[in-house]
XYZ file of C-alpha atoms in Angstrom:
565
model
C 35.756 -31.688 8.503
C 33.438 -29.719 6.241
C 32.626 -32.943 4.349
C 31.331 -34.411 7.589
C 28.806 -31.623 7.990
C 27.637 -32.099 4.413
C 27.223 -35.804 5.053
C 24.782 -35.180 7.899
C 23.092 -31.836 7.196
C 19.914 -30.871 9.050
C 16.801 -32.413 7.542
C 14.047 -30.385 5.899
C 11.829 -30.894 8.945
C 14.637 -29.673 11.221
C 15.071 -26.526 9.131
C 11.344 -25.927 8.844
C 10.760 -26.372 12.578
C 13.617 -24.014 13.412
C 12.330 -21.467 10.923
C 8.873 -21.690 12.451
C 10.261 -21.027 15.901
C 12.379 -18.051 14.862
C 10.172 -16.564 12.134
C 6.687 -17.743 13.044
C 5.521 -17.767 9.432
C 3.344 -20.893 9.426
C 0.160 -19.048 10.184
C -0.859 -16.289 7.794
C -2.647 -13.422 9.577
C -6.288 -12.793 8.808
C -6.334 -9.671 6.627
C -9.194 -7.171 6.571
C -9.160 -3.722 5.045
C -10.431 -0.850 7.170
C -11.333 2.688 6.103
C -10.723 5.581 8.520
C -12.517 8.943 8.239
C -11.387 12.007 10.220
C -12.927 15.160 11.635
C -11.451 17.769 14.003
C -13.149 20.323 16.233
C -11.910 23.350 18.131
C -8.482 23.803 16.540
C -6.803 26.789 18.165
C -5.631 29.718 16.058
C -1.832 29.950 16.196
C -1.975 33.127 14.139
C -4.262 35.842 15.508
C -4.752 37.308 12.044
C -5.965 34.171 10.291
C -7.539 30.784 10.843
C -5.430 27.606 10.532
C -5.056 25.583 7.326
C -5.127 22.138 8.966
C -3.793 18.856 7.615
C -3.577 15.504 9.440
C -0.703 13.078 8.843
C -1.256 9.421 9.707
C 1.755 7.480 10.968
C 2.133 3.846 11.996
C 4.740 2.453 14.352
C 7.169 -0.013 12.752
C 10.177 -1.440 14.595
C 9.946 1.350 17.159
C 9.818 4.149 14.572
C 6.879 6.203 13.324
C 6.507 5.823 9.550
C 4.181 8.050 7.512
C 1.300 6.138 5.917
C -0.714 8.916 4.307
C -2.061 12.420 4.855
C -5.316 14.307 4.405
C -5.924 17.241 2.144
C -5.346 20.767 3.481
C -8.545 22.647 4.337
C -8.022 26.386 4.226
C -9.143 28.732 7.011
C -10.986 26.135 9.090
C -11.085 25.337 12.806
C -13.547 22.442 12.498
C -12.419 20.486 9.419
C -14.134 17.393 8.040
C -11.717 15.623 5.725
C -12.800 13.865 2.551
C -9.566 11.864 2.438
C -10.196 8.245 3.476
C -7.302 6.245 4.945
C -7.335 2.568 3.952
C -5.357 0.252 6.241
C -4.782 -3.481 6.525
C -6.015 -4.746 9.887
C -4.317 -7.711 11.585
C -6.185 -9.115 14.555
C -3.020 -10.760 15.926
C -0.966 -7.566 15.888
C -0.993 -4.357 17.910
C -0.974 -1.654 15.228
C -0.061 1.654 16.843
C -1.242 4.779 15.032
C -0.355 8.440 15.449
C -2.410 11.282 13.982
C -0.369 14.483 13.730
C -2.130 17.800 13.123
C -0.310 20.568 11.248
C -1.154 24.101 10.191
C 0.196 24.337 6.646
C 1.524 27.834 6.152
C 2.687 27.608 2.561
C 0.929 26.646 -0.643
C 2.923 23.414 -0.953
C 1.337 20.335 0.590
C 4.493 18.246 0.306
C 6.847 19.808 2.809
C 6.347 20.374 6.534
C 9.369 22.587 7.161
C 7.248 25.743 7.302
C 4.214 24.094 8.924
C 3.207 24.576 12.561
C 2.842 21.351 14.557
C -0.395 21.680 16.540
C -0.374 18.349 18.365
C -1.089 14.665 18.005
C -3.244 11.738 19.085
C -2.001 8.177 19.567
C -4.109 5.016 19.663
C -4.233 1.521 18.214
C -6.208 0.440 15.189
C -7.907 -2.137 17.394
C -9.182 0.600 19.697
C -10.721 2.480 16.789
C -12.350 -0.651 15.376
C -13.728 -1.828 18.723
C -15.400 1.554 19.295
C -16.060 2.257 15.608
C -15.855 5.967 16.394
C -13.051 7.205 18.638
C -12.735 10.799 19.867
C -9.614 11.962 21.661
C -8.267 15.314 22.812
C -5.209 16.578 20.999
C -1.937 16.427 22.924
C -0.150 19.693 22.258
C 3.631 20.082 21.986
C 4.968 19.573 25.492
C 2.388 16.937 26.370
C -0.410 19.198 27.617
C -3.987 18.330 26.719
C -5.512 20.769 24.258
C -9.106 21.720 23.548
C -9.088 20.349 20.000
C -10.763 16.983 19.461
C -9.946 14.490 16.710
C -12.675 11.983 15.856
C -11.748 8.866 13.874
C -14.505 6.724 12.387
C -13.736 3.198 11.177
C -15.545 1.010 8.688
C -14.631 -2.465 7.561
C -14.078 -2.747 3.834
C -15.536 -6.147 2.989
C -17.637 -7.267 0.084
C -18.072 -3.760 -1.340
C -14.506 -3.049 -2.427
C -15.459 -2.056 -5.962
C -14.719 1.549 -6.894
C -17.031 4.061 -8.519
C -15.713 6.643 -10.982
C -17.884 9.758 -11.146
C -17.744 12.842 -13.405
C -19.871 15.830 -12.328
C -20.538 19.205 -13.906
C -23.140 21.949 -13.417
C -24.778 24.732 -15.368
C -26.371 28.074 -14.537
C -25.421 28.066 -10.853
C -26.412 31.086 -8.759
C -23.853 33.879 -8.678
C -22.865 34.604 -5.079
C -20.061 37.108 -5.688
C -20.458 40.847 -6.395
C -17.367 41.473 -8.500
C -16.906 38.042 -10.093
C -18.722 34.789 -10.669
C -19.099 32.052 -8.063
C -16.236 29.657 -7.273
C -18.212 26.412 -6.900
C -17.262 23.089 -5.339
C -19.411 20.021 -4.653
C -19.647 17.927 -1.481
C -21.256 14.480 -1.312
C -22.462 13.180 2.041
C -23.776 9.731 2.906
C -26.759 9.409 5.249
C -25.803 6.891 7.935
C -28.151 4.523 9.734
C -28.052 6.763 12.821
C -29.216 9.752 10.694
C -25.790 11.418 10.822
C -24.046 12.597 7.671
C -20.611 11.334 6.611
C -18.578 13.281 4.068
C -17.716 11.000 1.137
C -15.982 13.372 -1.255
C -15.256 17.051 -1.799
C -14.371 18.203 -5.312
C -11.820 20.831 -6.180
C -12.964 24.436 -6.543
C -13.544 25.751 -10.064
C -12.809 29.454 -9.921
C -15.032 32.165 -11.433
C -17.380 29.790 -13.275
C -21.155 29.268 -13.128
C -20.896 26.227 -15.416
C -18.143 24.209 -13.724
C -16.795 20.866 -14.891
C -15.224 19.086 -11.924
C -12.439 16.538 -12.280
C -13.382 12.871 -12.477
C -12.851 11.127 -9.139
C -13.025 7.646 -7.627
C -14.574 6.504 -4.350
C -15.150 2.993 -3.023
C -18.671 1.627 -3.136
C -18.358 1.000 0.578
C -17.434 4.620 1.264
C -20.189 5.972 -0.991
C -23.168 3.989 0.266
C -21.964 1.005 2.348
C -23.083 -1.229 -0.492
C -26.702 -0.046 -0.177
C -27.631 1.197 -3.648
C -30.717 3.030 -2.331
C -29.018 4.796 0.582
C -29.660 8.547 0.444
C -26.797 10.825 -0.547
C -26.934 14.540 0.209
C -25.050 16.619 -2.340
C -24.321 20.279 -1.613
C -22.859 22.969 -3.872
C -20.914 25.800 -2.262
C -19.306 29.039 -3.414
C -15.763 28.987 -2.037
C -14.482 31.959 -0.044
C -10.890 32.442 1.090
C -11.953 33.200 4.676
C -13.489 29.723 5.023
C -17.065 31.088 5.240
C -18.317 29.466 2.044
C -21.636 30.620 0.586
C -24.388 28.045 0.235
C -25.677 27.671 -3.341
C -27.989 24.683 -3.040
C -28.367 20.943 -2.605
C -30.065 17.838 -3.912
C -30.600 14.236 -2.850
C -29.492 11.227 -4.880
C -28.862 7.498 -4.575
C -26.254 5.280 -6.174
C -29.119 3.534 -7.963
C -29.970 6.852 -9.640
C -26.317 7.542 -10.412
C -25.998 4.254 -12.263
C -28.209 5.778 -14.933
C -25.168 7.700 -16.176
C -23.804 4.760 -18.142
C -23.009 4.428 -21.854
C -22.992 8.148 -22.571
C -26.276 8.947 -20.786
C -26.502 11.763 -18.240
C -28.374 12.097 -14.971
C -29.434 15.558 -13.817
C -30.687 17.029 -10.558
C -31.993 20.550 -9.852
C -29.821 22.228 -7.234
C -32.310 23.620 -4.720
C -31.989 26.332 -2.068
C -34.890 25.716 0.396
C -34.904 29.347 1.604
C -35.242 30.702 -1.920
C -37.985 28.175 -2.618
C -40.032 29.617 0.260
C -39.259 33.290 -0.337
C -39.308 33.532 -4.129
C -42.557 32.884 -5.997
C -41.008 32.121 -9.380
C -38.013 30.241 -8.001
C -37.135 27.107 -10.014
C -33.665 26.164 -8.885
C -30.175 27.482 -8.223
C -28.702 25.584 -11.141
C -28.541 22.067 -12.564
C -25.974 19.477 -11.455
C -25.137 16.868 -14.064
C -23.565 13.426 -13.633
C -21.863 12.789 -16.955
C -20.425 9.375 -16.132
C -20.813 6.652 -13.519
C -18.365 3.807 -14.025
C -18.087 0.762 -11.774
C -14.493 -0.442 -11.456
C -14.255 -4.020 -10.255
C -11.405 -4.446 -7.774
C -10.236 -8.030 -7.892
C -8.567 -9.669 -4.907
C -5.318 -11.600 -4.636
C -7.267 -14.862 -4.466
C -9.228 -13.887 -7.592
C -5.945 -13.849 -9.510
C -4.496 -16.962 -7.869
C -7.663 -18.957 -8.494
C -7.786 -17.548 -11.986
C -4.568 -19.419 -12.728
C -1.898 -16.861 -11.808
C 1.276 -18.603 -10.638
C 3.816 -17.156 -8.206
C 7.275 -17.682 -9.691
C 9.624 -17.750 -6.701
C 13.361 -17.166 -7.218
C 16.068 -17.044 -4.541
C 19.465 -15.323 -4.723
C 22.147 -16.021 -2.090
C 25.127 -13.895 -1.101
C 28.436 -15.795 -1.364
C 30.785 -12.885 -0.693
C 33.847 -13.335 1.539
C 32.353 -11.213 4.330
C 30.183 -14.216 5.240
C 33.285 -16.018 6.532
C 34.803 -19.392 5.632
C 31.936 -21.943 5.572
C 34.201 -24.438 7.355
C 34.417 -22.100 10.343
C 31.598 -22.266 12.909
C 31.523 -18.449 13.007
C 30.632 -18.276 9.314
C 27.116 -17.251 8.305
C 27.283 -20.149 5.802
C 28.377 -22.723 8.386
C 26.345 -25.936 8.100
C 25.645 -27.158 11.612
C 24.363 -30.743 11.891
C 21.419 -29.749 14.095
C 20.931 -26.000 13.822
C 20.288 -24.398 10.399
C 22.035 -21.126 9.694
C 20.162 -17.858 9.087
C 20.324 -18.254 5.312
C 18.468 -21.569 5.551
C 15.953 -20.259 8.079
C 15.025 -17.259 5.938
C 14.967 -19.310 2.732
C 12.646 -21.962 4.158
C 10.353 -19.534 5.997
C 9.648 -17.486 2.869
C 9.950 -20.277 0.318
C 7.550 -22.675 2.004
C 4.812 -20.042 1.828
C 5.487 -19.035 -1.776
C 5.591 -22.612 -3.045
C 1.877 -23.047 -2.304
C 1.159 -20.693 -5.194
C 3.392 -22.441 -7.744
C 1.976 -25.609 -9.320
C 5.241 -27.167 -10.548
C 7.216 -26.149 -7.433
C 10.401 -25.697 -9.448
C 12.429 -22.764 -8.153
C 15.429 -21.063 -9.789
C 18.255 -20.520 -7.277
C 21.170 -18.193 -7.974
C 24.272 -17.030 -6.171
C 26.341 -13.869 -6.376
C 29.740 -12.613 -5.250
C 31.706 -15.886 -5.559
C 34.425 -17.316 -7.764
C 32.908 -20.357 -9.433
C 34.365 -23.390 -11.191
C 35.837 -24.296 -13.560
C 37.802 -21.064 -14.153
C 36.904 -19.456 -10.810
C 35.893 -16.105 -12.220
C 33.653 -13.891 -10.096
C 29.956 -14.183 -10.966
C 26.957 -12.267 -9.687
C 24.195 -14.421 -11.170
C 25.345 -18.044 -11.313
C 23.065 -21.056 -10.880
C 23.523 -22.623 -7.447
C 23.169 -26.084 -9.037
C 25.814 -25.024 -11.625
C 23.362 -25.805 -14.453
C 23.063 -22.484 -16.261
C 20.604 -23.958 -18.779
C 18.265 -25.118 -16.020
C 18.836 -23.343 -12.677
C 15.570 -24.669 -11.226
C 15.517 -26.870 -8.136
C 12.772 -29.292 -7.173
C 10.927 -27.658 -4.298
C 12.442 -25.776 -1.378
C 14.147 -29.030 -0.384
C 15.935 -28.980 -3.748
C 17.103 -25.396 -3.172
C 18.416 -26.334 0.282
C 20.288 -29.337 -1.106
C 21.774 -27.315 -3.993
C 22.890 -24.612 -1.552
C 24.572 -27.128 0.763
C 26.208 -28.973 -2.131
C 27.684 -25.858 -3.774
C 29.396 -24.415 -0.700
C 32.592 -26.565 -0.802
C 32.983 -25.906 -4.545
C 32.965 -22.105 -4.328
C 35.532 -19.503 -3.398
C 33.744 -16.744 -1.501
C 34.796 -13.394 -2.902
C 32.968 -10.123 -3.749
C 31.792 -7.410 -4.189
C 28.102 -7.459 -3.170
C 26.331 -6.644 -6.439
C 22.613 -7.485 -6.712
C 21.600 -5.477 -9.807
C 22.525 -8.383 -12.169
C 20.196 -10.825 -10.416
C 17.330 -8.297 -10.339
C 17.820 -7.731 -14.062
C 17.886 -11.487 -14.729
C 14.515 -12.041 -13.046
C 13.157 -8.845 -14.630
C 13.996 -10.264 -18.071
C 11.755 -13.247 -17.319
C 9.011 -11.028 -15.913
C 9.126 -8.799 -19.001
C 7.952 -11.735 -21.130
C 4.705 -11.745 -19.131
C 3.885 -8.146 -20.068
C 3.175 -9.165 -23.655
C 0.608 -11.849 -22.682
C -1.909 -9.308 -21.292
C -3.023 -12.037 -18.886
C -2.457 -12.631 -15.177
C -0.485 -15.838 -15.596
C 2.818 -15.365 -13.744
C 3.952 -12.983 -10.997
C 7.613 -13.080 -9.961
C 8.974 -12.847 -6.414
C 12.736 -12.519 -5.945
C 14.107 -13.276 -2.480
C 17.618 -11.874 -2.005
C 19.575 -13.042 1.051
C 22.633 -10.881 1.746
C 24.997 -10.257 4.666
C 26.025 -6.695 3.871
C 25.213 -3.387 2.259
C 25.315 -3.652 -1.525
C 28.129 -2.018 -3.465
C 26.232 -1.317 -6.698
C 23.541 0.928 -5.211
C 23.136 3.121 -8.301
C 22.698 0.142 -10.652
C 20.348 -1.511 -8.145
C 18.156 1.582 -7.934
C 17.955 1.687 -11.728
C 17.109 -2.033 -11.879
C 14.347 -1.678 -9.273
C 12.792 1.327 -11.020
C 12.639 -0.630 -14.284
C 11.306 -3.733 -12.503
C 8.488 -1.680 -10.942
C 6.825 -1.686 -14.380
C 6.764 -5.492 -14.383
C 4.807 -8.224 -12.533
C 7.530 -8.545 -9.939
C 8.322 -7.992 -6.247
C 11.692 -8.032 -4.486
C 12.240 -9.127 -0.879
C 15.681 -8.457 0.595
C 16.589 -10.109 3.910
C 19.712 -8.891 5.680
C 21.609 -11.802 7.267
C 23.932 -11.320 10.232
C 24.704 -8.246 12.318
C 25.926 -5.780 9.704
C 24.733 -2.158 9.643
C 21.913 -2.249 7.090
C 20.772 1.366 7.552
C 21.753 2.300 3.978
C 19.560 -0.507 2.631
C 16.390 1.140 3.926
C 16.419 3.534 0.979
C 15.512 0.641 -1.327
C 12.278 0.148 0.594
C 9.729 2.740 -0.533
C 8.248 3.036 2.982
C 10.451 6.043 3.801
C 9.854 7.855 0.538
C 9.789 7.355 -3.206
C 12.780 5.448 -4.563
C 14.280 7.036 -7.662
C 16.834 5.952 -10.210
C 20.125 7.886 -10.474
C 18.479 9.824 -13.326
C 15.562 10.839 -11.083
C 12.914 8.480 -12.479
C 10.570 7.342 -9.659
C 9.397 3.764 -9.142
C 5.997 3.117 -10.645
C 5.060 0.874 -7.707
C 6.634 0.125 -4.343
C 7.951 -3.408 -5.025
C 10.812 -3.764 -2.523
C 10.631 -4.941 1.062
C 13.853 -4.926 3.106
C 14.079 -6.518 6.543
C 17.068 -7.493 8.730
C 16.747 -11.122 9.856
C 17.852 -10.211 13.379
C 14.615 -8.264 13.879
C 12.646 -11.488 13.406
C 14.148 -13.591 16.148
C 11.903 -12.422 18.962
C 8.992 -10.883 17.059
C 5.424 -12.130 17.035
C 4.247 -14.332 14.135
C 1.824 -11.692 12.855
C 4.462 -8.937 12.801
C 6.976 -11.206 11.081
C 4.575 -12.368 8.400
C 3.662 -8.740 7.733
C 7.334 -7.759 7.525
C 8.258 -10.458 5.027
C 5.316 -11.286 2.785
C 2.210 -9.352 3.782
C 2.783 -6.634 1.149
C 3.002 -9.116 -1.724
C -0.759 -9.778 -2.205
C -1.421 -6.037 -2.525
C 1.538 -5.654 -4.880
C 0.129 -8.419 -7.098
C -3.341 -6.846 -7.143
C -2.004 -3.305 -7.655
C 0.039 -4.394 -10.662
C -2.770 -6.186 -12.486
C -5.373 -3.546 -11.620
C -3.054 -0.802 -12.883
C -2.770 -2.655 -16.180
C -6.515 -3.320 -16.370
C -5.845 -7.066 -16.371
C -8.679 -9.140 -14.939
C -8.456 -12.659 -13.517
C -8.684 -15.281 -16.224
C -11.835 -16.832 -14.770
C -14.707 -15.398 -12.662
C -14.010 -15.235 -8.940
C -16.263 -18.167 -8.024
C -14.470 -20.669 -5.892
C -15.314 -23.216 -3.235
C -14.560 -22.373 0.351
C -13.078 -25.834 0.788
C -10.024 -24.899 -1.285
C -7.163 -23.808 0.941
C -4.233 -21.576 0.030
C -1.206 -20.565 2.003
C 0.212 -22.167 5.115
C-alpha cells in the first residue's frame, strides 16, 4: 500500500547519491571570465557599388542549438574591420563550449534585425581553443561550406583581478577642419599598447557630426581591457574625421596612461594636445590640431558573488512543487510522485540536487516549501500556493531533509487536481523579496525553484509576475519533470530573446532559467551545474551592482573558508 512506501522512504543519503549520479551537481565548476576581441581581414564585397557594413554575431551551442550571446557594432564601408565591442564569457574548464562567429553585411540602418542582411560566412571553434592559443585566426566558411579569403582573428584575455570598470567622458575643442563644405565629423579611438608592441583597440566613440568642439558620450570599459591592470601602460588615442566611404581623415593623436587619466577626478580635467606629426614637420608655427579633454574618470568597483556572500548576504531558497493531476496517482508506480523505497523520483532528485547547493549560503537552513494545483484539506479547495507542511503561518522546513519529509508526508493527504498556475507562487516570493528593496543593503537574495510536470496554464499572469520580479533581488529556476513537451516554456527563459509582460514591458534583468530534467540524465557535471545554477551568481551581482549596493563589509576573507559543494 501507499502507507508502506511512506513507512520506508528512501533516506537522505539515498536521494543525495542518486541525485549526484543523475545530475552531477556536487562539484561546482571553476569559473573564470574571458574577454574576446575580434578583427576581420579581406571581407569580399557582395555589392560591386559599395563596401560591406560588417557585423559579427557570437553564438554558443546549448543542447544542440546555436543561441545568440552577443553581437559587435556595425562598421560602415569596411573590408578590414577592428571591432571595439568586447565579448565577455564565462569559461568552464570541464566543459566543451562551442562557439560560432557569424559575419553579416548589414544593409539597413537597423542593427536589430537580420532579415535584410547578407550572410557572408562563419567560423566555428571552442572557447578552449581560443584560450589555449590566446589569438586564433581562421578562414571564413562561406555559405555552402567553401573556404573564403576573409580571416577572422579572435584574441582572448582572462579577466581576473582587474574586473573594475572605468567610466570616461571625453570632449575636444578647436579640432582641425577636414571637410570643404562643412565641419569635421570627429570620433575618438583608444588603443592599448600590448607587450608585443602591437596595438589593441579598446574603444571607439560615436561620431559627432559637423562639430569641431565635440562632446562624446560617457562610456565604460574594464580596467583589464583598458590597460591589463598596468596603470602606466601606454595608450594611443587617435581622432578621426568620419567619411561615409570608410576612408576616414586623420586629425591627430596623443599618448596617455591610465595613471594620467586618474587626474580627472572630483571635477578636475586632464588635457592633451592632439598632434599631427606630418603637420609638426611641415608647418613652422604648428601647435596642435586641437585639444582633447578628459572631463571625468570614475572607477567603478565591480564586486563578486563571494564579496556579497561574505559580506553577510543570505540566499533565501524556496521550493514550489506541482501537485496537478497530470502527475498521476501517487499510489501508482507510473506516477511522477510515486515514492519508491529505493529509487527517488525526479521531483526528489531535482529538489535535492539544487537545494543542497543553495543551503550552503543560508545560515539558518530553514526553507519555505509550497505546493500548487491540488485540493487541500480540510475543505479540499484548489490552492496554488499552499504550505507543503500545511502550516500557513510557518511554511519553513528544517533543511532539505525537512522539505523531503514534508513532501512525502503531504502526498496521501492531497487530491491532485489543477490547473498548472505558477504566477501566485512567484508573486508570494516576490512579496518577500520586495521587503529587501527598502533596506538598501545586500542582506537577502531569493531563489525560487519551481518543479512542474507540464506547460503552465497562466502564461500571461506568469509573464507579468516575472517582469515585476526582475526589479527585485530574486531569481527563478523552473525544472520540467517528466516527458511533457516543454517547448512553450522556453519563452520564459530570456536566452532566446527579451521576455515581456502582456502589456509589452520588458524584464529589467534575465532572472529565469528553465531546464527539462530529462536533459540532465546523461549530461556532464559541468554542463548540468551550468544549466541549473551557474547563472545565479551573476544574477546576484548584476542586481546589487545595478542598484549601487556594495557588500556590507570589505572583500577581505581567508582562503580557508569554503563555500558551495
